[in-house]
Coordinates of C-alpha atoms in Angstrom, one line a residue:
Chain G
M462 CA 0.0 -0.1 -0.1
F463 CA 1.2 3.3 -0.7
Y464 CA 0.5 6.3 1.6
I465 CA 0.2 9.9 0.8
V466 CA -0.2 11.7 4.0
G467 CA -1.3 15.4 4.8
L468 CA 1.0 16.5 7.6
G469 CA -1.3 19.4 8.1
L470 CA 0.1 23.1 8.8
S471 CA 1.3 22.9 12.2
D472 CA 3.5 20.1 14.2
E473 CA 3.1 16.6 15.6
K474 CA 2.4 17.5 19.2
D475 CA -1.6 18.4 18.4
I476 CA -2.6 15.7 20.8
T477 CA -0.6 16.9 24.0
A478 CA -3.0 19.8 24.1
I479 CA -5.9 17.2 24.2
R480 CA -4.4 15.3 27.0
N481 CA -3.3 18.2 29.1
S482 CA -7.1 19.6 29.0
T483 CA -9.1 19.7 32.2
R484 CA -12.2 19.0 29.9
V485 CA -12.2 18.0 26.2
Y486 CA -15.6 18.8 24.1
L487 CA -16.7 16.9 21.4
E488 CA -19.1 19.2 19.0
A489 CA -21.8 17.1 17.4
Y490 CA -23.8 18.8 15.2
T491 CA -22.5 20.3 12.0
S492 CA -21.0 17.3 10.8
I493 CA -20.3 13.4 11.6
L494 CA -17.1 12.0 12.6
M495 CA -16.1 8.5 11.2
V496 CA -14.6 6.9 14.7
Q497 CA -16.8 6.4 17.8
K498 CA -16.3 9.0 20.9
E499 CA -15.1 5.8 22.8
R500 CA -12.0 5.3 20.4
L501 CA -11.3 8.9 20.9
E502 CA -11.1 8.7 24.7
A503 CA -9.0 5.8 24.4
F504 CA -6.7 7.5 22.1
Y505 CA -6.5 10.7 24.1
E506 CA -6.5 9.1 27.3
K507 CA -9.4 11.2 28.2
S508 CA -13.2 11.4 28.8
V509 CA -14.8 13.3 26.3
I510 CA -17.9 15.3 26.7
L511 CA -20.6 15.7 24.1
A512 CA -21.5 19.1 23.0
D513 CA -24.7 19.4 21.0
R514 CA -26.1 22.2 19.3
D515 CA -27.8 23.7 22.6
M516 CA -24.6 23.8 24.8
V517 CA -22.3 25.3 22.1
E518 CA -24.4 27.9 21.1
T519 CA -26.2 28.7 24.5
Q520 CA -24.1 27.8 27.0
S521 CA -20.7 28.7 25.6
D522 CA -19.5 30.1 28.7
E523 CA -20.1 27.0 30.3
I524 CA -17.5 25.4 28.1
L525 CA -15.2 28.2 28.5
H526 CA -15.6 28.6 32.2
N527 CA -12.1 28.9 33.8
A528 CA -10.2 28.4 30.5
D529 CA -8.4 31.4 31.5
K530 CA -6.6 29.3 34.1
E531 CA -6.8 25.8 33.0
D532 CA -6.8 24.2 29.3
V533 CA -10.2 23.5 27.9
S534 CA -10.4 21.8 24.2
L535 CA -13.2 21.7 22.1
L536 CA -12.9 18.8 19.3
V537 CA -14.6 20.0 16.0
V538 CA -14.9 17.7 13.0
G539 CA -12.8 18.5 10.1
D540 CA -11.6 22.2 10.5
P541 CA -12.9 25.1 13.0
F542 CA -13.6 27.4 10.5
G543 CA -16.0 25.2 8.2
A544 CA -18.9 26.4 10.2
T545 CA -19.8 29.8 11.7
T546 CA -20.5 28.5 15.2
H547 CA -16.7 28.2 15.8
T548 CA -16.2 32.1 15.2
D549 CA -19.1 32.8 17.7
I550 CA -17.4 30.7 20.5
I551 CA -13.6 32.0 19.6
L552 CA -15.2 35.9 19.5
R553 CA -16.9 35.1 22.9
A554 CA -13.5 33.7 24.3
R555 CA -12.0 36.9 23.4
S556 CA -14.1 39.4 25.1
L557 CA -13.8 37.0 28.0
N558 CA -9.9 37.6 27.6
I559 CA -9.2 33.9 27.3
P560 CA -6.1 32.9 25.3
V561 CA -7.8 31.0 22.1
R562 CA -5.5 28.8 19.6
V563 CA -7.1 27.0 17.0
I564 CA -5.4 23.7 15.5
H565 CA -6.4 23.0 12.2
N566 CA -6.9 19.9 10.1
A567 CA -8.6 18.5 6.8
S568 CA -12.1 19.5 6.2
I569 CA -14.0 18.6 2.9
M570 CA -13.3 22.2 1.5
N571 CA -9.8 20.8 0.6
A572 CA -9.9 17.1 0.8
V573 CA -12.3 17.2 -2.2
G574 CA -9.4 17.1 -4.2
A575 CA -9.7 13.5 -3.6
C576 CA -12.3 13.4 -6.6
G577 CA -9.3 14.4 -9.1
L578 CA -10.4 18.2 -9.9
Q579 CA -7.8 20.5 -9.1
L580 CA -8.8 22.6 -6.1
Y581 CA -7.5 26.0 -7.8
N582 CA -10.8 25.3 -10.4
F583 CA -13.0 25.6 -7.4
G584 CA -15.2 28.8 -6.8
Q585 CA -17.3 29.6 -4.1
T586 CA -18.6 26.5 -2.0
V587 CA -22.5 26.4 -1.4
S588 CA -24.9 24.5 0.9
L589 CA -28.1 23.2 -0.2
V590 CA -30.4 22.5 2.6
F591 CA -33.5 20.1 2.9
F592 CA -36.6 21.7 0.7
T593 CA -40.1 21.3 2.3
E594 CA -43.5 21.8 1.0
T595 CA -43.4 25.6 1.6
W596 CA -39.7 26.6 2.5
K597 CA -37.5 25.9 -0.6
P598 CA -34.6 28.4 0.0
D599 CA -32.6 28.6 -3.7
S600 CA -30.0 31.0 -3.4
F601 CA -27.2 28.6 -3.8
Y602 CA -28.6 28.4 -7.3
D603 CA -27.4 32.0 -8.0
R604 CA -24.0 31.1 -6.9
I605 CA -23.5 27.9 -8.4
K606 CA -24.3 30.3 -11.6
E607 CA -21.6 32.6 -10.8
N608 CA -19.1 29.8 -10.8
V609 CA -20.7 28.1 -13.8
D610 CA -20.6 31.2 -15.7
L611 CA -16.8 31.2 -14.7
G612 CA -16.4 27.8 -16.0
M613 CA -15.2 26.6 -12.4
H614 CA -16.7 23.4 -10.5
T615 CA -19.0 23.8 -7.1
L616 CA -18.8 22.2 -4.3
V617 CA -21.8 22.0 -2.8
L618 CA -22.2 20.8 0.5
L619 CA -25.5 18.5 1.6
D620 CA -27.5 19.4 4.8
I621 CA -27.9 17.4 7.7
K622 CA -30.2 17.5 10.5
V623 CA -29.1 16.4 13.8
K624 CA -31.2 17.2 16.7
E625 CA -33.6 18.9 15.2
Q626 CA -37.1 19.7 17.1
S627 CA -40.4 19.0 15.0
E628 CA -42.4 22.5 14.9
E629 CA -45.0 21.1 17.4
N630 CA -42.4 20.1 19.8
L631 CA -40.6 23.4 19.5
A632 CA -43.6 25.3 19.8
R633 CA -44.7 23.3 22.9
G634 CA -41.1 23.6 24.4
R635 CA -40.4 20.1 24.5
K636 CA -36.9 19.0 24.1
I637 CA -38.0 16.2 22.2
Y638 CA -35.4 15.5 19.1
E639 CA -36.1 13.8 15.3
P640 CA -33.9 11.3 14.2
P641 CA -31.0 12.5 12.6
R642 CA -31.5 13.2 8.6
Y643 CA -28.6 13.5 5.9
M644 CA -29.1 14.5 2.4
S645 CA -28.5 12.0 -0.1
I646 CA -27.1 12.5 -3.5
P647 CA -30.5 11.5 -5.6
L648 CA -32.5 14.0 -3.4
A649 CA -29.8 17.0 -3.8
V650 CA -29.7 16.0 -7.5
S651 CA -33.5 16.1 -7.8
Q652 CA -33.7 19.6 -5.6
L653 CA -31.2 21.3 -8.0
I654 CA -33.1 20.1 -11.3
E655 CA -36.5 21.3 -9.3
V656 CA -34.7 24.8 -8.8
E657 CA -33.2 24.8 -12.8
E658 CA -36.7 24.0 -13.9
S659 CA -38.1 27.1 -12.0
R660 CA -35.4 29.5 -12.6
Q661 CA -34.4 28.2 -16.3
S662 CA -31.0 29.5 -16.6
G663 CA -29.7 26.5 -18.4
I664 CA -26.6 26.1 -15.9
L665 CA -27.6 22.7 -14.9
S666 CA -28.6 20.1 -17.2
P667 CA -29.8 16.4 -16.5
D668 CA -27.9 14.6 -19.3
S669 CA -24.9 17.1 -20.0
T670 CA -24.0 18.4 -16.5
L671 CA -21.1 16.3 -15.0
A672 CA -20.9 16.1 -11.5
I673 CA -19.0 14.0 -8.7
A674 CA -20.8 12.6 -5.4
L675 CA -18.3 12.0 -2.6
S676 CA -18.9 10.1 0.6
R677 CA -16.6 9.9 3.6
V678 CA -13.6 11.4 2.0
G679 CA -10.4 10.2 3.9
G680 CA -12.3 7.1 5.2
G681 CA -10.1 4.7 3.4
D682 CA -11.2 1.6 1.6
G683 CA -14.9 0.2 2.3
H684 CA -15.6 4.3 4.0
E685 CA -14.9 6.7 0.9
R686 CA -17.2 6.6 -1.8
I687 CA -16.7 8.7 -5.1
V688 CA -19.1 8.3 -8.0
A689 CA -18.7 10.3 -11.0
G690 CA -21.4 10.8 -13.9
T691 CA -24.2 13.1 -15.3
L692 CA -26.6 14.3 -13.3
T693 CA -29.1 11.5 -14.6
E694 CA -26.5 9.1 -14.2
L695 CA -26.1 9.9 -10.4
S696 CA -30.0 10.2 -9.9
Q697 CA -30.6 6.7 -11.1
Q698 CA -28.0 4.8 -8.7
P699 CA -29.5 3.6 -5.7
A700 CA -29.1 5.8 -2.7
E701 CA -26.5 3.0 -0.9
H702 CA -24.1 3.2 -4.1
F703 CA -23.2 6.6 -2.8
G704 CA -22.0 5.0 0.9
E705 CA -22.8 6.5 4.3
P706 CA -23.1 10.1 4.9
L707 CA -21.9 12.6 5.2
H708 CA -22.6 13.3 1.1
S709 CA -20.9 16.3 -0.9
L710 CA -21.8 17.0 -4.4
V711 CA -19.1 18.7 -6.8
I712 CA -20.8 20.2 -10.3
V713 CA -17.9 20.0 -13.1
G714 CA -17.3 23.3 -14.4
K715 CA -16.5 23.9 -18.3
R716 CA -12.5 24.5 -17.3
L717 CA -12.3 21.0 -17.1
H718 CA -8.8 19.9 -17.8
H719 CA -8.4 16.3 -19.4
L720 CA -5.9 15.4 -16.5
E721 CA -8.9 15.8 -14.2
V722 CA -11.1 14.1 -16.4
D723 CA -8.7 11.2 -16.6
Y724 CA -8.3 11.3 -13.0
A725 CA -12.0 11.2 -12.2
Q726 CA -13.0 8.8 -14.6
E727 CA -11.9 5.6 -12.2
F728 CA -15.1 6.9 -10.6
A729 CA -17.4 7.2 -13.4
V730 CA -20.7 5.4 -13.4
N731 CA -20.0 4.8 -17.3
K732 CA -16.6 5.7 -18.1
D733 CA -17.4 6.1 -22.0
N734 CA -20.2 8.6 -21.5
W735 CA -18.0 10.4 -18.7
R736 CA -15.5 10.8 -21.2
K737 CA -18.2 11.7 -24.1
V738 CA -20.0 14.5 -22.4
A739 CA -16.3 15.6 -21.4
K740 CA -15.5 16.3 -24.9
E741 CA -18.4 17.2 -26.5
V742 CA -20.1 19.2 -24.2
Y743 CA -17.4 20.6 -22.1
G744 CA -14.9 20.9 -25.1
C745 CA -11.8 19.0 -23.5
A746 CA -9.0 18.3 -25.2
L747 CA -9.5 14.1 -25.1
D748 CA -7.1 12.0 -27.5
D749 CA -10.1 9.4 -27.9
Chain Z
M1255 CA -5.9 28.0 26.8
F1256 CA -8.5 27.2 25.0
Y1257 CA -7.7 24.8 22.2
I1258 CA -10.2 24.0 19.2
V1259 CA -8.6 21.2 17.4
G1260 CA -9.9 20.0 14.0
L1261 CA -10.0 15.9 13.8
G1262 CA -9.8 16.0 10.0
L1263 CA -11.8 14.1 8.0
S1264 CA -10.5 10.4 8.8
D1265 CA -9.8 8.7 12.3
E1266 CA -7.3 9.0 15.1
K1267 CA -4.8 6.1 13.6
D1268 CA -3.5 8.3 10.9
I1269 CA 0.4 7.5 12.3
T1270 CA 0.2 3.9 12.0
A1271 CA 0.1 3.7 8.3
I1272 CA 3.4 5.5 8.7
R1273 CA 4.9 3.7 11.3
N1274 CA 4.1 0.5 9.0
S1275 CA 5.8 1.6 6.3
T1276 CA 9.1 0.2 4.7
R1277 CA 10.1 3.3 3.4
V1278 CA 9.0 7.2 4.7
Y1279 CA 9.9 10.1 2.2
L1280 CA 9.0 13.5 3.0
E1281 CA 8.5 15.5 0.0
A1282 CA 10.1 19.0 0.5
Y1283 CA 9.7 21.5 -2.3
T1284 CA 6.3 22.6 -2.8
S1285 CA 5.9 23.8 0.8
I1286 CA 8.0 24.0 4.2
L1287 CA 7.0 22.3 7.4
M1288 CA 7.4 23.9 10.7
V1289 CA 9.0 21.2 12.4
Q1290 CA 12.4 19.4 11.6
K1291 CA 13.0 15.9 10.2
E1292 CA 14.3 14.7 12.9
R1293 CA 11.2 15.5 15.4
L1294 CA 9.1 13.6 12.9
E1295 CA 11.4 10.9 12.9
A1296 CA 11.4 10.6 16.6
F1297 CA 7.6 11.0 16.7
Y1298 CA 7.0 8.5 13.9
E1299 CA 9.7 6.2 15.2
K1300 CA 11.2 6.1 11.6
S1301 CA 13.5 7.1 9.4
V1302 CA 12.5 9.6 6.9
I1303 CA 13.9 10.3 3.4
L1304 CA 14.0 13.9 2.1
A1305 CA 12.5 13.9 -1.6
D1306 CA 13.1 16.7 -3.6
R1307 CA 11.4 17.8 -7.0
D1308 CA 14.0 15.5 -8.9
M1309 CA 12.9 12.4 -7.2
V1310 CA 8.9 12.9 -7.0
E1311 CA 9.0 13.8 -10.7
T1312 CA 11.5 12.0 -12.5
Q1313 CA 12.1 8.9 -10.1
S1314 CA 8.5 8.4 -9.0
D1315 CA 9.0 4.3 -10.0
E1316 CA 11.7 4.4 -7.1
I1317 CA 9.5 5.6 -4.5
L1318 CA 6.8 3.4 -5.3
H1319 CA 9.0 0.6 -6.1
N1320 CA 7.4 -2.8 -4.0
A1321 CA 4.7 -0.5 -3.2
D1322 CA 1.8 -3.7 -3.9
K1323 CA 4.0 -5.9 -1.7
E1324 CA 4.9 -3.5 1.3
D1325 CA 3.8 -0.2 2.8
V1326 CA 5.3 2.9 1.4
S1327 CA 4.5 6.5 2.6
L1328 CA 5.1 9.8 1.2
L1329 CA 4.3 12.6 3.7
V1330 CA 3.6 16.0 2.2
V1331 CA 2.7 19.5 4.1
G1332 CA -0.9 20.4 4.4
D1333 CA -2.9 18.0 2.0
P1334 CA -1.8 15.7 -0.7
F1335 CA -4.0 17.6 -3.3
G1336 CA -2.7 20.9 -2.8
A1337 CA -0.1 20.4 -5.4
T1338 CA -0.6 18.9 -9.0
T1339 CA 2.7 16.8 -8.5
H1340 CA 0.8 14.3 -6.0
T1341 CA -1.9 13.9 -8.6
D1342 CA 0.8 12.9 -11.2
I1343 CA 2.3 10.2 -8.8
I1344 CA -1.1 8.6 -7.9
L1345 CA -1.8 8.2 -11.2
R1346 CA 1.4 6.7 -11.9
A1347 CA 0.9 4.5 -8.9
R1348 CA -2.4 3.3 -10.6
S1349 CA -1.3 2.3 -13.6
L1350 CA 1.5 -0.1 -12.1
N1351 CA -1.6 -1.5 -10.1
I1352 CA -0.3 -0.3 -6.8
P1353 CA -3.1 0.6 -4.4
V1354 CA -3.3 4.1 -2.9
R1355 CA -4.5 5.8 0.1
V1356 CA -4.4 9.2 0.3
I1357 CA -4.7 10.2 4.3
H1358 CA -5.8 14.1 4.5
N1359 CA -4.9 17.0 6.6
A1360 CA -5.6 20.6 7.0
S1361 CA -3.7 22.8 4.1
I1362 CA -4.0 26.8 3.9
M1363 CA -7.0 26.3 1.4
N1364 CA -9.1 26.0 4.4
A1365 CA -6.8 27.1 7.5
V1366 CA -7.0 30.4 5.4
G1367 CA -10.3 30.8 7.7
A1368 CA -8.3 31.6 10.6
C1369 CA -8.1 35.2 9.3
G1370 CA -11.5 35.9 10.1
L1371 CA -13.1 35.7 6.6
Q1372 CA -16.0 33.1 5.7
L1373 CA -14.5 30.2 3.5
Y1374 CA -18.0 30.2 1.8
N1375 CA -17.0 33.8 0.9
F1376 CA -13.8 32.8 -1.1
G1377 CA -13.9 32.5 -4.8
Q1378 CA -10.8 30.7 -6.9
T1379 CA -7.3 30.6 -5.4
V1380 CA -4.2 31.9 -7.3
S1381 CA -0.9 31.8 -7.2
L1382 CA 1.7 35.0 -7.7
V1383 CA 5.4 33.9 -8.9
F1384 CA 8.3 35.7 -8.7
F1385 CA 8.6 38.4 -11.4
T1386 CA 11.9 38.7 -13.3
E1387 CA 12.9 41.6 -15.6
T1388 CA 11.8 39.5 -18.9
W1389 CA 8.9 37.5 -17.2
K1390 CA 5.9 38.8 -15.4
P1391 CA 3.2 36.5 -15.8
D1392 CA 0.0 37.9 -14.8
S1393 CA -2.5 35.6 -15.7
F1394 CA -3.7 35.6 -12.1
Y1395 CA -5.1 39.3 -12.3
D1396 CA -8.1 38.0 -14.3
R1397 CA -8.8 35.3 -11.7
I1398 CA -8.8 38.0 -8.8
K1399 CA -10.5 40.1 -11.1
E1400 CA -13.3 37.4 -11.7
N1401 CA -13.6 37.0 -7.9
V1402 CA -13.7 40.9 -7.1
D1403 CA -16.1 41.1 -9.8
L1404 CA -18.4 38.8 -7.6
G1405 CA -17.4 40.4 -4.4
M1406 CA -15.7 37.2 -3.3
H1407 CA -12.4 36.9 -1.6
T1408 CA -9.3 35.9 -3.3
L1409 CA -6.5 33.4 -1.7
V1410 CA -3.1 34.4 -3.3
L1411 CA -0.2 31.8 -2.6
L1412 CA 3.1 33.3 -3.2
D1413 CA 5.8 31.9 -4.8
I1414 CA 8.6 29.6 -3.0
K1415 CA 11.8 28.5 -4.9
V1416 CA 13.5 25.7 -3.2
K1417 CA 16.6 23.7 -4.8
E1418 CA 16.2 26.1 -8.1
Q1419 CA 19.1 26.1 -10.5
S1420 CA 20.5 29.7 -11.8
E1421 CA 19.9 29.6 -15.8
E1422 CA 23.6 29.3 -16.2
N1423 CA 23.9 26.0 -13.8
L1424 CA 20.8 24.4 -15.9
A1425 CA 22.2 25.1 -19.2
R1426 CA 25.6 23.7 -18.1
G1427 CA 24.0 20.7 -16.4
R1428 CA 25.5 21.4 -13.2
K1429 CA 23.4 20.2 -9.9
I1430 CA 24.0 23.5 -8.2
Y1431 CA 21.1 25.1 -6.5
E1432 CA 20.5 28.7 -5.5
P1433 CA 19.6 29.3 -2.0
P1434 CA 15.8 29.0 -1.0
R1435 CA 13.5 32.0 -1.6
Y1436 CA 10.1 33.1 -0.3
M1437 CA 8.2 35.9 -1.5
S1438 CA 7.4 38.2 1.0
I1439 CA 4.4 40.3 1.5
P1440 CA 5.4 43.7 0.8
L1441 CA 7.0 42.3 -2.7
A1442 CA 3.5 40.4 -3.4
V1443 CA 1.8 43.8 -2.9
S1444 CA 4.4 45.5 -5.2
Q1445 CA 3.9 43.2 -7.7
L1446 CA -0.1 43.3 -7.7
I1447 CA -0.1 46.8 -7.8
E1448 CA 2.7 47.0 -10.7
V1449 CA 0.0 44.5 -12.8
E1450 CA -2.8 47.0 -11.7
E1451 CA -1.0 49.8 -13.2
S1452 CA -0.5 48.1 -16.4
R1453 CA -3.6 46.5 -16.8
Q1454 CA -6.0 49.2 -15.4
S1455 CA -9.0 47.8 -14.5
G1456 CA -9.0 49.0 -11.0
I1457 CA -9.9 46.0 -9.0
L1458 CA -6.8 46.7 -6.6
S1459 CA -6.4 50.0 -5.1
P1460 CA -3.4 50.4 -2.8
D1461 CA -5.7 52.8 -0.4
S1462 CA -9.2 51.5 -0.7
T1463 CA -8.3 47.3 -1.1
L1464 CA -8.3 45.7 2.1
A1465 CA -6.3 42.6 2.5
I1466 CA -4.9 39.9 5.0
A1467 CA -1.5 38.9 5.1
L1468 CA -1.0 35.2 6.6
S1469 CA 2.0 33.5 8.0
R1470 CA 2.6 29.9 9.6
V1471 CA -1.2 29.4 10.1
G1472 CA -1.8 26.9 12.6
G1473 CA 2.0 27.3 13.9
G1474 CA 0.5 28.8 17.5
D1475 CA 2.0 31.4 19.5
G1476 CA 5.2 33.1 18.3
H1477 CA 4.8 31.6 14.8
E1478 CA 1.5 32.3 13.4
R1479 CA 1.2 36.1 12.3
I1480 CA -1.9 37.4 10.5
V1481 CA -2.0 41.2 9.8
A1482 CA -4.8 43.1 8.0
G1483 CA -5.0 46.7 6.4
T1484 CA -5.1 48.4 3.2
L1485 CA -2.3 47.5 0.3
T1486 CA -0.3 50.5 1.4
E1487 CA -0.5 49.9 4.9
L1488 CA 0.8 46.2 4.4
S1489 CA 3.5 47.3 2.0
Q1490 CA 4.7 50.0 4.6
Q1491 CA 5.5 47.1 7.1
P1492 CA 9.0 45.9 7.8
A1493 CA 8.9 42.5 6.2
E1494 CA 9.7 40.8 9.6
H1495 CA 6.3 42.0 10.7
F1496 CA 4.8 39.2 8.6
G1497 CA 6.8 36.5 10.6
E1498 CA 8.4 33.5 8.9
P1499 CA 7.4 31.9 5.8
L1500 CA 5.5 30.6 4.0
H1501 CA 3.0 33.6 3.5
S1502 CA -0.3 33.7 1.9
L1503 CA -2.1 36.8 1.3
V1504 CA -5.9 37.2 1.1
I1505 CA -7.6 40.2 -1.1
V1506 CA -11.1 41.1 0.7
G1507 CA -14.2 41.1 -1.8
K1508 CA -16.8 43.4 -1.4
R1509 CA -19.3 40.7 0.1
L1510 CA -17.3 41.3 3.4
H1511 CA -19.8 40.8 6.4
H1512 CA -19.6 42.8 9.5
L1513 CA -18.7 39.7 12.0
E1514 CA -15.6 39.0 9.2
V1515 CA -14.7 42.8 9.8
D1516 CA -14.8 42.5 13.7
Y1517 CA -13.2 39.3 13.5
A1518 CA -10.1 40.0 11.6
Q1519 CA -10.1 43.8 13.1
E1520 CA -7.8 42.1 15.9
F1521 CA -5.0 41.5 13.0
A1522 CA -5.5 45.1 11.7
V1523 CA -2.4 47.7 11.5
N1524 CA -4.8 50.4 12.4
K1525 CA -8.1 49.4 13.7
D1526 CA -9.9 52.6 13.0
N1527 CA -8.7 52.8 9.4
W1528 CA -9.8 49.1 8.8
R1529 CA -13.2 49.5 10.0
K1530 CA -13.3 53.2 8.0
V1531 CA -12.4 51.5 5.0
A1532 CA -14.8 48.4 5.6
K1533 CA -17.4 51.0 6.0
E1534 CA -17.0 53.6 3.5
V1535 CA -15.5 51.4 0.7
Y1536 CA -17.2 47.8 1.1
G1537 CA -20.3 49.4 2.3
C1538 CA -20.3 47.2 5.5
A1539 CA -23.1 48.0 7.8
L1540 CA -20.9 48.8 11.0
D1541 CA -22.2 50.3 14.2
D1542 CA -19.5 52.7 14.6

């Protein structure tokens, strides 16, 4: 086996911060981790407190308690700057004169390179939320259009609902939570097509827009799953073909380079059609 | 101290891959690591082979030798998909039927969030190379303009010259290398302004374009340095004010949010001017 190991930006001592902490929190609602809390506890030799949305957003002072005198760690999946919430708690710590150190790590924002598309060719990242009958926010479409018009790829992060309350339970103040939900690739594609059909800008086409679905990037054999194809091809795969959540989707832009086509074809539902669309629709200079 | 720790996308066992490898290479030319090779060797309990550009690009088969039967690791700074070269060696491994596993980690592409700007508001990333008397490639300017026109932030990666040969030594086939060079922030700003003056698109203005310089993000106290200001303010700081290389520069886009202004003002050369330009030029809704 040939391993390529990202060393990150810091040094090899990151875990000492965790081992030296009085309290260690694990933020567990903006994303999901691929390992169990118990394995983390064994590795860090520390017990870990699960911090849900409520705790991080409304009880940040409890998390930060005494952190000017002792060490406290908040573990987050990916990189701490992926979600706004962690900016909020840093600003709160600053206002309390608590020194803060951020330890960076991989996030989907760079690991998306695993699909074979160059990070330099990505425009802005967008989020796609679960539509309801009455709420179908579509501002992401304008962002994708901006990227498409420039020929850039778009990383689309799919919604996740963890510890959400139903409207009824929320209204009645009952802390009863719905089971977690993770948006699937077929649902994401159908929402994208639904918005395209109502907005009619012609930026997304079922049979001539290429996309790449990613699941558990970095999870290694049996976990990571990357599937490439037209939107139609992706929508026709059974949901389990895309692996376990979380999922992300890349909309391929017209600046597509032939080396990107070569690299990603390993993940294609249909290699011939992948290359055909890349050549005929995207104008890639391919030999075949 | 309050630590926020990115756990990355994979699990806590990443280092076992390294400890189990027959040979461990460290790629040491597309970036620089903040720790010494000896510290890595002590931590991994393995000796580490330095791999320069020559080795990774022209002797990849040597690195991959026997990797179908035993484990070999290539360590890279940041994330393996930050530079094209690592895509090349993966494609080469695939053609030799060698299984490949990529272990992701933080890179500047996501850790740039440390400056306080939201990753969602970044457009495409560009690279700025050292200009010479006769070679001043400026295609990056078109990319920055695309981002600026959409109001997005631009991450500008500054050039690094490691193990480069002079033209004379190259022509004579002498493997004599120049000392390493890292582009400084003041040089980067002066090159940006030079191109703006020749292209005249009005996207960069010395006194009304805000930018944020980053150095050794993730390096912690005494290493990480973040400096915010107008291009003029940054160009007037002594080079050492920006810390040790590598440096990166963010050109702030017009979609600047007031929370981004608040977060980044901690790094401002002149807090009052930072807020003034954000309010008057960028149109940020600030209370003051």
